[in-house]
Amino acid sequence: MKCFLIASESAEVLFYWTDLEFHQNIQEKYGASQEEGHELPAFEDSISTLFAPIIISFSTMLSQGDSYTSFTTENNHNYVLCQFDECLYIAVNGDGEEKEEDLRRKIYVMKKMTEVLFGLVTLSGNLLRKELRAQDTEQRVRLWKHLQSLLETYSHLRENDQSFLVEAVERLIHPTLCEQCIEFLERRLVQQLNSSAERAGEEVLHAFILVHTKLLAFYSSRNASTLITSDLLALIIMAQNMYPSNIDVDDPSPESFYTPEPSPTDKDSKKPLRGNAPVFEFVDPDIQMAEDSLSTLEICPPDPSTPHRVFLEVSQKDVVYPMMPHSMYCLPLWPGITLVLLTKIPSSVVAMSVYTFLEAFTKLERRLNEGQGGSARGQPMHEVRSKLDKFIKTLALSGIQSSQLENVWTKFKNRAFSRGGLGFSKELIPWCKEMKIQLCGIYRQCFLSDPGPADTPQRLSPSLQERAQTMVQEKLMDWKDFLLVKSKRNITMVSYPPSETDFPGLIHFICVDRSCGQMIAPSLSITERTTSELGKGPVAQYIKSKVWNLVSITRHYLQKGYSTLTLRDGDFYFCYFLWFENETGFKLDTKEIPALPDDSSPIGMLALDYYRKLLRYYSKNHQGEPVKCYELLTVHLGVIPTEIILQHCRQLASKLWEPSRNPLL
């Protein structure tokens, strides 16, 4: 019994997802109330009818300053609500599988995915409503199915993949192959793509290879800024959504160890073509999208060579620009192995200008609200005036429809800068809001509007994409079977740490470098055909459930301000540590971690990067010195003495991040 809804303040449905049980429950509830001879209402209308009282109640109490963020009904259905601008996000669970924290995390992750898909348009509730609820029915159905599929993919990864459990990137541990692949991406692939005449003005900034959800190799060009962990995790979700990993099918023989086979000779080799890699879908019956009245429409699948527009954070000269436009090319090499290219588009400079002006009007609005109109009259707004005049002229020369922006800007100037105008007073606040709406409209027109039939598509040509795909396939041909097995046996307790006799009684561990968003942990992949070192069946599943529960408990205490936790649970002893080090590996004194309210954003790196804020907070006392943040979770047998367990944790933490063990990136 699960449901997810995005709605406007007037209870208009902007997006929804339900599982099969919730869908059937709604149909039975509203089907029974229909008069005989009348058709059943559209499912979307039923959803709107069900949630309208909740939405109206929430909006009314919010306007009175007495809002709530969650509640539980008499039948034990949990509801979590979050308001973002003019959109209300609601997550519901009625089967007890998700706690309040899980529902809140799901909301924030979906908020992140909308930012990646729609960029700065998410800052305008009115424009975001137009994107989510397009007037064209076919376009709306396609978008909702895409968002529903992304939500299901995230939920699947969150329940089965350790990297999405702790929200950090896991890399394949094979330093030699990683180094070779990075060198190949840099010196051959990216260089050839960026020197080709078929790239249509786009420039490849990042290229990386995924084996299932694990990172084999990652390369960024010299002109690229760092791809933050939050964005990378969101891209992995999108890649998995396009080409889902079916472990039982993708893994050739999980119980075998592979030696790479010799390359085929020229006679019998056949270059794999772009369309050869089949798309596998999840077969888990729990991962099933509820059918609705719109699902009967036949939607034409998009052209596979068409890139996805994604909006990612960019840093230039110490200035951070969130949600800047990129093109994402996801090229399947074999089932389970994918090449991802991120390119800079020619008009991205427009997005940077729009964000700069949005920031200026947001700051002005804040000052006016605080009664600081006099301080807003100074040099910054005069600089904005000059730059915005030039920007509007440039838009007109580029053929971008900017007449509405120009009209609003003219009215703003007449009120703010002329002698007889309003000046910089609170009366100018509505005009600040209107300017921000118009700027977001320019952004939407440039980066989210579909090109017309006469427009030349701005993308890497299909032949260039196929060439890139073939180059990487030829490079990894001898390794593909090994990589698929390695992704399921990335780190084992037998081989990592080097001697299990060093840590007797240690069952499992997860170590995370929060400074770069990477994690190391033994494999916990348990399917019908594969087994972990914990075996197969109830025992392995029991340990896995304990690990998932431990992560949830540690986040709860971290939210309360605790950086260390030891817990005995039956036959097991759990430990959690968070600490800081300088660049030389010297452990720094941990000052008090700030406690957060219960309804704050969830702790993690995918939705809102809690650890990024924590590092900034801690670095205030270590100016000019790079600070790193680490986490370690361990599971021991309960019979091991406590002092031995703590000694293990210290030794394990020092061994895991030794330079010789840290794979190249």
XYZ file of C-alpha atoms in Angstrom:
665
model
C 0.000 0.000 0.000
C 2.227 2.802 -1.304
C 1.480 6.108 -2.987
C 3.418 9.211 -4.020
C 1.808 12.479 -5.102
C 2.838 15.946 -6.239
C -0.044 18.418 -6.164
C -0.653 22.142 -6.438
C -2.146 24.210 -3.620
C -5.514 23.947 -5.383
C -5.343 20.097 -5.216
C -4.520 19.731 -8.912
C -2.587 16.494 -9.514
C 0.827 17.263 -11.037
C 2.186 13.719 -10.741
C 1.269 10.503 -8.965
C 2.504 6.945 -8.510
C 0.809 4.057 -6.710
C 1.599 0.424 -6.243
C -0.900 -2.193 -7.389
C -2.487 -2.666 -3.969
C -3.122 1.052 -3.451
C -4.487 1.317 -6.994
C -6.966 -1.518 -6.429
C -7.981 -0.083 -3.064
C -8.821 3.298 -4.661
C -10.793 1.666 -7.468
C -12.825 -0.422 -5.015
C -13.466 2.590 -2.786
C -14.679 4.959 -5.485
C -16.118 2.258 -7.740
C -18.522 1.181 -4.988
C -19.792 4.743 -4.559
C -20.761 5.125 -8.218
C -24.402 4.968 -9.185
C -25.437 2.034 -11.317
C -25.098 2.712 -15.019
C -22.375 5.363 -14.587
C -18.777 4.848 -15.627
C -16.002 4.706 -13.062
C -14.187 8.038 -12.610
C -10.708 8.400 -14.108
C -8.120 7.204 -11.621
C -6.483 10.637 -11.569
C -9.820 12.156 -10.467
C -10.117 9.559 -7.702
C -6.626 10.433 -6.448
C -7.521 14.129 -6.465
C -10.758 13.461 -4.555
C -8.932 11.336 -1.959
C -6.181 13.853 -1.240
C -8.096 17.140 -1.661
C -9.129 17.389 2.050
C -5.530 16.718 3.145
C -4.104 19.325 0.746
C -6.663 21.966 1.759
C -6.105 21.223 5.460
C -2.323 21.461 5.073
C -2.509 24.748 3.116
C -4.935 26.293 5.616
C -2.822 25.400 8.655
C 0.358 26.503 6.877
C -1.158 29.940 6.198
C -2.002 30.182 9.918
C 1.569 29.319 10.922
C 0.586 25.989 12.478
C 1.659 23.437 9.874
C 2.394 19.729 10.234
C 4.717 17.428 8.281
C 3.342 13.953 9.004
C 0.430 12.062 10.507
C -0.853 8.498 10.947
C -4.450 7.461 10.246
C -6.601 5.031 12.225
C -5.741 2.203 9.826
C -1.995 2.863 10.400
C -1.326 4.578 7.075
C 1.648 6.931 7.400
C 1.544 10.254 5.528
C 4.544 12.574 5.118
C 4.103 16.015 3.522
C 6.685 18.550 2.310
C 5.920 21.903 0.690
C 8.399 23.162 -1.920
C 7.393 26.578 -3.247
C 3.861 26.104 -4.646
C 4.039 22.291 -4.912
C 3.090 19.854 -2.159
C 4.829 16.447 -2.105
C 2.984 13.627 -0.277
C 4.319 10.104 0.374
C 2.053 7.401 1.822
C 2.727 3.919 3.188
C 0.097 1.538 4.496
C 1.915 -1.801 4.739
C 4.487 -0.896 7.404
C 7.457 -1.412 5.073
C 8.485 2.265 5.123
C 8.987 4.441 8.177
C 8.475 8.180 8.307
C 12.183 8.781 7.621
C 12.002 6.543 4.506
C 9.003 8.451 3.161
C 10.675 11.814 3.784
C 13.824 10.576 2.020
C 11.726 9.436 -0.959
C 10.206 12.921 -1.204
C 13.583 14.650 -1.159
C 15.029 12.225 -3.713
C 12.130 12.909 -6.085
C 12.658 16.639 -5.519
C 16.294 16.097 -6.537
C 15.265 14.164 -9.651
C 12.906 16.975 -10.717
C 15.807 19.432 -10.339
C 18.016 17.218 -12.508
C 15.253 16.964 -15.136
C 13.910 20.549 -15.088
C 16.727 22.691 -13.690
C 16.070 26.272 -12.592
C 12.442 25.963 -13.720
C 11.851 24.242 -10.350
C 12.372 27.679 -8.733
C 9.101 28.855 -10.291
C 6.081 26.914 -9.056
C 3.928 28.168 -11.930
C 6.390 27.050 -14.630
C 7.055 23.715 -12.908
C 3.297 23.031 -12.910
C 3.280 23.593 -16.672
C 6.144 21.104 -17.094
C 4.688 18.403 -14.849
C 1.158 18.767 -16.146
C 1.615 19.473 -19.835
C -1.522 20.280 -21.821
C -0.602 17.677 -24.417
C -1.902 14.359 -23.034
C 0.698 12.218 -24.799
C 3.537 14.364 -23.484
C 2.121 14.234 -19.945
C 1.704 10.448 -20.034
C 5.269 10.004 -21.259
C 6.669 12.266 -18.535
C 4.633 10.683 -15.733
C 5.660 7.184 -16.804
C 9.285 8.326 -16.842
C 9.012 9.798 -13.334
C 7.152 6.715 -12.085
C 9.878 4.494 -13.486
C 12.610 6.639 -11.872
C 10.858 6.379 -8.504
C 10.599 2.591 -8.821
C 14.239 2.319 -9.870
C 15.385 4.379 -6.878
C 13.242 2.326 -4.483
C 14.680 -0.907 -5.912
C 18.269 0.342 -5.549
C 17.618 1.673 -2.043
C 16.362 -1.750 -0.937
C 19.058 -3.854 -2.622
C 22.238 -1.845 -3.232
C 24.586 -0.809 -0.413
C 25.825 2.228 -2.315
C 22.292 3.656 -2.409
C 21.687 2.576 1.169
C 24.501 4.875 2.376
C 24.260 7.200 -0.666
C 27.864 6.999 -1.830
C 29.493 5.782 -5.036
C 31.061 2.312 -5.085
C 33.980 1.687 -7.442
C 35.171 -1.601 -8.839
C 38.397 -2.488 -7.054
C 40.868 -3.344 -9.808
C 43.524 -0.577 -9.918
C 45.291 -1.812 -13.079
C 42.153 -2.063 -15.212
C 40.752 1.184 -13.764
C 43.950 3.021 -14.685
C 43.932 1.585 -18.214
C 40.293 2.575 -18.740
C 40.810 6.112 -17.458
C 43.789 6.510 -19.783
C 41.698 5.135 -22.663
C 38.825 7.538 -21.934
C 41.207 10.487 -21.798
C 43.628 9.850 -24.666
C 41.386 8.102 -27.154
C 37.649 8.372 -26.569
C 37.130 11.939 -25.298
C 39.906 13.332 -27.464
C 38.419 11.823 -30.624
C 34.880 12.905 -29.770
C 35.869 16.501 -29.014
C 37.925 16.790 -32.210
C 35.136 15.437 -34.431
C 33.123 17.693 -36.731
C 30.004 15.614 -35.906
C 29.696 16.840 -32.318
C 27.474 19.829 -33.317
C 29.217 22.244 -30.954
C 28.929 19.997 -27.915
C 31.991 19.211 -25.789
C 32.384 16.014 -23.768
C 33.174 17.053 -20.191
C 32.766 13.754 -18.328
C 32.899 10.114 -19.423
C 32.416 7.132 -17.132
C 31.792 3.398 -17.350
C 29.281 1.664 -15.073
C 29.111 -2.044 -14.305
C 25.617 -2.323 -12.867
C 25.751 0.553 -10.324
C 29.511 0.390 -9.706
C 31.991 2.809 -11.235
C 34.746 1.194 -13.292
C 36.390 4.371 -14.591
C 35.653 8.090 -14.521
C 37.340 10.826 -16.538
C 36.750 14.586 -16.519
C 38.295 16.922 -19.073
C 40.452 19.834 -17.964
C 37.671 22.310 -18.711
C 35.173 20.467 -16.523
C 34.287 21.239 -12.922
C 33.950 18.452 -10.365
C 30.830 16.315 -10.729
C 29.390 16.286 -7.216
C 28.312 13.001 -5.604
C 24.647 14.020 -5.467
C 24.532 14.540 -9.245
C 26.521 11.378 -9.986
C 24.153 9.228 -7.903
C 21.164 10.778 -9.702
C 22.766 9.979 -13.072
C 23.363 6.367 -11.996
C 19.643 6.111 -11.157
C 18.816 7.420 -14.642
C 21.254 4.998 -16.280
C 19.794 2.078 -14.334
C 16.315 3.221 -15.273
C 17.212 3.185 -18.983
C 19.097 -0.128 -18.844
C 18.069 -1.979 -15.652
C 20.384 -4.627 -14.252
C 18.842 -8.071 -14.084
C 21.507 -9.780 -12.007
C 20.427 -13.361 -12.739
C 20.501 -12.702 -16.492
C 23.480 -10.331 -16.718
C 25.823 -12.459 -14.598
C 27.139 -15.318 -16.790
C 27.939 -17.650 -13.903
C 28.188 -16.085 -10.469
C 29.797 -19.106 -8.845
C 32.752 -19.187 -11.254
C 35.964 -17.208 -11.448
C 36.861 -15.928 -14.893
C 40.027 -15.687 -16.915
C 39.546 -13.290 -19.844
C 39.052 -15.138 -23.137
C 41.288 -14.316 -26.112
C 40.041 -11.652 -28.494
C 38.274 -12.949 -31.623
C 40.201 -12.959 -34.863
C 39.395 -10.533 -37.668
C 37.647 -13.335 -39.576
C 35.040 -14.182 -37.017
C 34.785 -10.871 -35.203
C 31.690 -8.835 -35.723
C 31.461 -5.277 -34.589
C 28.533 -4.948 -32.192
C 25.965 -2.435 -33.309
C 24.194 0.108 -31.152
C 20.857 -1.669 -31.032
C 22.208 -5.115 -30.159
C 22.163 -4.737 -26.374
C 18.709 -5.777 -25.165
C 16.902 -3.793 -22.508
C 16.030 -5.904 -19.486
C 13.202 -5.055 -17.157
C 12.786 -5.858 -13.476
C 10.884 -9.094 -13.003
C 10.242 -8.563 -9.295
C 6.422 -8.525 -8.966
C 6.699 -5.866 -6.233
C 8.173 -3.456 -8.760
C 5.088 -2.897 -10.815
C 3.549 0.363 -11.870
C -0.159 0.696 -11.217
C -2.231 0.854 -14.378
C -4.310 3.978 -14.892
C -6.800 5.275 -17.362
C -4.103 6.921 -19.474
C -1.982 3.812 -19.852
C -4.033 2.574 -22.774
C -2.564 5.291 -24.981
C 0.208 4.067 -27.266
C 3.267 6.240 -26.757
C 6.000 6.133 -29.391
C 9.385 5.324 -27.811
C 11.966 8.136 -28.049
C 14.879 7.940 -30.463
C 17.671 6.090 -28.561
C 20.321 8.437 -30.015
C 18.526 11.486 -28.555
C 20.349 12.599 -25.391
C 18.655 13.352 -22.095
C 18.823 16.977 -20.964
C 20.083 17.011 -17.378
C 20.872 19.924 -15.078
C 23.948 19.587 -12.880
C 26.029 21.736 -10.556
C 28.998 23.569 -12.104
C 31.791 25.499 -10.335
C 33.784 28.229 -12.068
C 36.279 30.554 -10.365
C 34.921 29.785 -6.880
C 31.342 30.513 -8.025
C 28.817 27.665 -7.824
C 26.121 27.511 -10.508
C 23.436 24.913 -9.646
C 21.333 23.162 -12.266
C 23.321 24.025 -15.393
C 22.253 22.265 -18.634
C 24.158 19.230 -19.966
C 23.373 16.464 -22.429
C 23.547 12.893 -21.098
C 24.274 10.037 -23.520
C 23.777 6.568 -22.058
C 25.264 3.965 -24.403
C 24.769 0.268 -23.523
C 27.897 -1.830 -24.131
C 26.496 -5.174 -22.911
C 23.677 -5.975 -20.487
C 24.919 -4.647 -17.150
C 27.761 -2.492 -18.586
C 27.106 1.077 -19.733
C 29.087 4.040 -21.061
C 27.816 7.484 -19.995
C 28.889 10.736 -21.662
C 28.079 14.198 -20.294
C 28.479 17.090 -22.700
C 28.456 20.854 -22.387
C 25.962 22.430 -24.769
C 26.841 25.594 -26.742
C 24.187 27.823 -25.113
C 25.055 26.946 -21.489
C 26.411 30.476 -20.930
C 22.785 31.709 -21.066
C 21.946 29.503 -18.074
C 24.829 30.983 -16.062
C 23.619 34.512 -16.813
C 20.041 33.615 -15.841
C 21.219 32.149 -12.518
C 23.360 35.245 -11.789
C 20.354 37.532 -12.299
C 18.070 35.228 -10.281
C 20.533 35.440 -7.387
C 20.633 39.237 -7.627
C 16.831 39.588 -7.472
C 16.563 36.996 -4.683
C 19.073 38.959 -2.568
C 17.279 42.219 -3.333
C 13.940 40.691 -2.340
C 15.451 39.434 0.921
C 16.853 42.880 1.767
C 13.571 44.586 0.983
C 11.704 42.101 3.215
C 14.156 42.918 6.006
C 13.595 46.651 5.502
C 17.072 47.277 4.056
C 15.919 49.155 0.959
C 18.588 51.814 1.334
C 21.456 49.313 1.203
C 19.998 47.751 -1.952
C 20.324 51.035 -3.833
C 24.117 50.758 -4.139
C 26.569 49.549 -6.738
C 25.399 45.876 -7.119
C 21.978 46.774 -8.582
C 23.480 49.347 -10.940
C 25.836 46.636 -12.235
C 22.868 44.280 -12.626
C 21.017 46.991 -14.554
C 23.840 47.379 -17.072
C 24.429 43.633 -17.499
C 20.737 42.780 -17.793
C 20.232 45.415 -20.506
C 23.040 43.814 -22.522
C 21.684 40.312 -21.828
C 18.219 41.183 -23.178
C 19.742 42.674 -26.345
C 21.815 39.497 -26.849
C 18.692 37.327 -26.452
C 16.867 39.349 -29.103
C 19.780 38.994 -31.528
C 19.783 35.214 -30.903
C 16.115 34.900 -31.864
C 14.945 34.085 -28.322
C 11.502 35.464 -27.418
C 12.341 37.978 -24.679
C 9.704 40.681 -25.140
C 7.877 39.809 -21.886
C 11.136 39.906 -19.927
C 12.008 43.234 -21.525
C 8.596 44.727 -20.655
C 8.744 43.639 -17.010
C 12.358 44.832 -16.731
C 11.400 48.252 -18.145
C 8.604 48.581 -15.573
C 10.992 47.487 -12.821
C 13.545 50.138 -13.816
C 10.892 52.846 -13.965
C 9.842 52.054 -10.416
C 13.287 51.428 -8.928
C 15.650 53.886 -10.599
C 13.549 56.867 -11.759
C 13.087 59.886 -9.490
C 9.315 59.633 -9.375
C 9.267 55.870 -8.925
C 8.795 53.662 -5.864
C 12.521 53.429 -5.187
C 13.974 50.479 -3.328
C 11.067 49.881 -0.962
C 8.822 46.916 -0.099
C 6.497 47.897 -2.948
C 9.192 46.556 -5.286
C 8.962 42.979 -3.911
C 6.204 41.818 -6.336
C 8.315 43.087 -9.229
C 11.317 41.107 -7.974
C 9.136 37.990 -8.018
C 7.876 38.793 -11.512
C 11.438 39.293 -12.781
C 12.427 35.885 -11.434
C 9.439 34.262 -13.172
C 10.399 35.889 -16.479
C 14.049 34.818 -16.131
C 12.976 31.220 -15.430
C 10.755 31.483 -18.510
C 13.788 32.381 -20.668
C 15.649 29.409 -19.158
C 12.700 27.115 -19.912
C 12.485 28.384 -23.493
C 16.200 27.798 -24.095
C 16.655 24.407 -22.461
C 13.310 22.613 -22.047
C 11.313 23.526 -25.141
C 11.196 20.918 -27.901
C 13.057 22.032 -31.061
C 10.918 22.756 -34.080
C 10.923 20.520 -37.174
C 13.112 23.040 -39.037
C 15.733 23.231 -36.263
C 18.983 21.324 -36.615
C 19.361 18.935 -33.636
C 22.234 20.016 -31.355
C 23.740 16.678 -30.337
C 26.489 14.191 -31.061
C 25.562 12.499 -34.322
C 24.224 8.899 -34.119
C 27.280 7.659 -36.072
C 29.617 9.373 -33.581
C 27.746 7.780 -30.666
C 28.009 4.381 -32.331
C 31.720 4.910 -32.894
C 32.221 5.741 -29.203
C 30.233 2.675 -28.195
C 32.247 0.405 -30.476
C 35.598 1.793 -29.265
C 34.806 1.011 -25.621
C 33.365 -2.408 -26.501
C 36.573 -3.338 -28.306
C 38.619 -2.138 -25.312
C 36.616 -4.195 -22.791
C 35.776 -7.243 -24.947
C 38.217 -9.500 -23.074
C 37.066 -8.210 -19.693
C 33.276 -8.114 -19.894
C 32.566 -11.471 -18.230
C 35.154 -10.762 -15.542
C 33.617 -7.349 -14.847
C 30.101 -8.750 -14.449
C 31.353 -11.287 -11.904
C 33.606 -8.699 -10.235
C 30.651 -6.379 -9.722
C 29.050 -9.089 -7.558
C 32.330 -10.009 -5.820
C 33.889 -6.558 -5.672
C 35.230 -6.899 -2.129
C 35.013 -10.086 -0.092
C 35.694 -10.681 3.582
C 38.135 -13.402 2.544
C 40.368 -11.126 0.465
C 39.668 -7.680 1.897
C 41.016 -7.040 4.543
C 43.985 -9.199 3.461
C 43.727 -11.673 6.304
C 40.494 -12.512 8.081
C 42.621 -13.690 11.022
C 43.370 -9.981 11.639
C 39.712 -9.393 12.458
C 38.159 -12.513 14.008
C 34.419 -12.190 14.536
C 33.985 -9.383 11.972
C 30.904 -10.193 9.845
C 30.466 -7.049 7.769
C 31.639 -3.451 7.434
C 30.893 -0.318 5.420
C 33.460 2.468 5.222
C 32.577 5.766 3.522
C 34.793 8.683 2.551
C 32.257 11.516 2.729
C 34.747 14.057 1.343
C 34.583 12.453 -2.116
C 31.390 10.419 -1.664
C 32.903 6.937 -2.104
C 32.352 3.754 -0.135
C 33.970 0.352 0.408
C 32.039 -2.684 1.654
C 32.023 -6.468 1.146
C 29.390 -7.683 -1.289
C 25.912 -8.431 0.026
C 24.337 -9.583 -3.234
C 21.822 -12.350 -2.556
C 19.640 -13.654 -5.395
C 18.296 -17.021 -6.477
C 21.490 -17.827 -8.400
C 24.093 -15.929 -6.389
C 25.214 -16.245 -2.808
C 27.210 -13.973 -0.564
C 29.863 -15.109 1.893
C 27.113 -15.178 4.481
C 25.540 -18.011 2.525
C 22.101 -18.197 0.986
C 18.628 -18.107 2.443
C 17.287 -16.893 5.814
C 20.649 -16.292 7.539
C 22.041 -14.097 4.761
C 18.792 -12.173 4.436
C 18.706 -11.728 8.212
C 22.213 -10.222 8.262
C 21.331 -7.977 5.346
C 18.206 -6.701 7.122
C 20.341 -6.012 10.223
C 22.786 -3.922 8.148
C 19.935 -1.905 6.608
C 18.440 -1.360 10.054
C 21.821 -0.327 11.488
C 22.203 2.409 8.857
C 18.743 3.740 9.750
C 19.610 3.768 13.472
C 22.940 5.557 12.929
C 21.236 8.288 10.899
C 18.718 8.789 13.690
C 21.479 9.314 16.262
C 23.597 11.407 13.898
C 20.579 13.679 13.492
C 20.554 14.025 17.284
C 24.220 15.080 17.260
C 25.970 11.767 18.106
C 29.054 10.782 16.091
C 29.716 7.438 17.842
C 27.348 4.547 18.482
C 27.824 1.041 19.886
C 24.850 -1.293 20.063
C 24.373 -4.900 21.113
C 21.515 -6.673 19.333
C 21.127 -10.344 20.257
C 24.094 -12.254 18.826
C 25.590 -9.175 17.138
C 27.521 -6.098 18.160
C 27.202 -2.990 15.986
C 29.554 -0.002 15.896
C 29.355 3.333 14.104
C 31.969 6.083 14.011
C 32.144 9.448 12.246
C 35.427 11.348 12.405
C 37.503 14.020 10.649
C 41.086 13.944 9.375
C 43.430 16.409 7.740
C 45.135 15.721 4.420
C 48.024 13.841 6.064
C 45.661 11.375 7.792
C 45.942 12.924 11.259
C 42.677 12.554 13.181
C 41.220 15.898 14.210
C 39.358 16.548 17.426
C 35.637 16.115 16.802
C 33.689 19.088 18.037
C 30.017 18.859 18.844
C 27.918 18.004 15.801
C 24.794 20.173 15.536
C 21.502 18.395 16.266
C 18.714 18.677 13.692
C 14.927 18.766 14.156
C 12.946 15.594 13.441
C 11.349 17.016 10.286
C 14.629 18.230 8.759
C 15.849 16.984 5.385
C 17.153 13.380 5.516
C 20.826 12.693 6.212
C 22.649 11.559 3.084
C 24.327 12.773 -0.103
C 21.676 12.199 -2.789
C 18.852 14.584 -1.941
C 20.487 17.372 0.088
C 24.155 16.763 0.851
C 24.223 16.743 4.660
C 27.919 15.836 4.776
C 28.867 18.741 2.518
C 27.275 21.118 5.025
C 28.879 19.235 7.920
C 32.343 19.586 6.348
C 31.800 23.329 5.839
C 30.667 23.653 9.460
C 33.687 21.735 10.780
C 36.199 23.462 8.471
C 35.493 26.857 10.069
C 37.988 25.972 12.805
C 40.554 24.649 10.289
C 40.933 27.510 7.829
C 43.399 26.836 5.019
C 43.572 23.119 5.825
C 41.670 20.510 3.787
C 39.404 18.470 6.070
C 38.109 14.983 5.267
C 35.158 13.175 6.818
C 34.867 9.387 7.220
C 32.244 6.945 8.473
C 32.722 3.325 9.538
C 29.985 0.802 10.329
C 30.889 -2.675 11.568
C 28.971 -5.830 12.505
C 30.721 -8.295 14.863
C 29.676 -11.461 16.597
C 28.466 -10.561 20.068
C 30.866 -12.991 21.780
C 33.881 -10.857 20.833
C 35.017 -8.660 23.786
C 34.188 -4.976 23.417
C 37.813 -3.818 23.680
C 38.807 -6.193 20.839
C 35.964 -4.881 18.662
C 37.039 -1.263 19.185
C 40.636 -2.228 18.384
C 39.411 -3.886 15.168
C 37.579 -0.706 14.187
C 40.719 1.423 14.604
C 42.863 -1.021 12.598
C 40.220 -1.473 9.892
C 39.803 2.277 9.405
C 43.553 2.754 8.928
C 43.891 -0.169 6.474
C 40.905 0.567 4.242
C 42.173 3.897 2.912
C 45.864 3.070 2.555
C 47.203 4.509 -0.737
C 48.091 1.035 -2.021
C 44.454 -0.042 -1.573
C 42.829 3.079 -2.954
C 41.936 2.418 -6.612
C 42.855 5.104 -9.097
C 40.301 7.714 -10.138
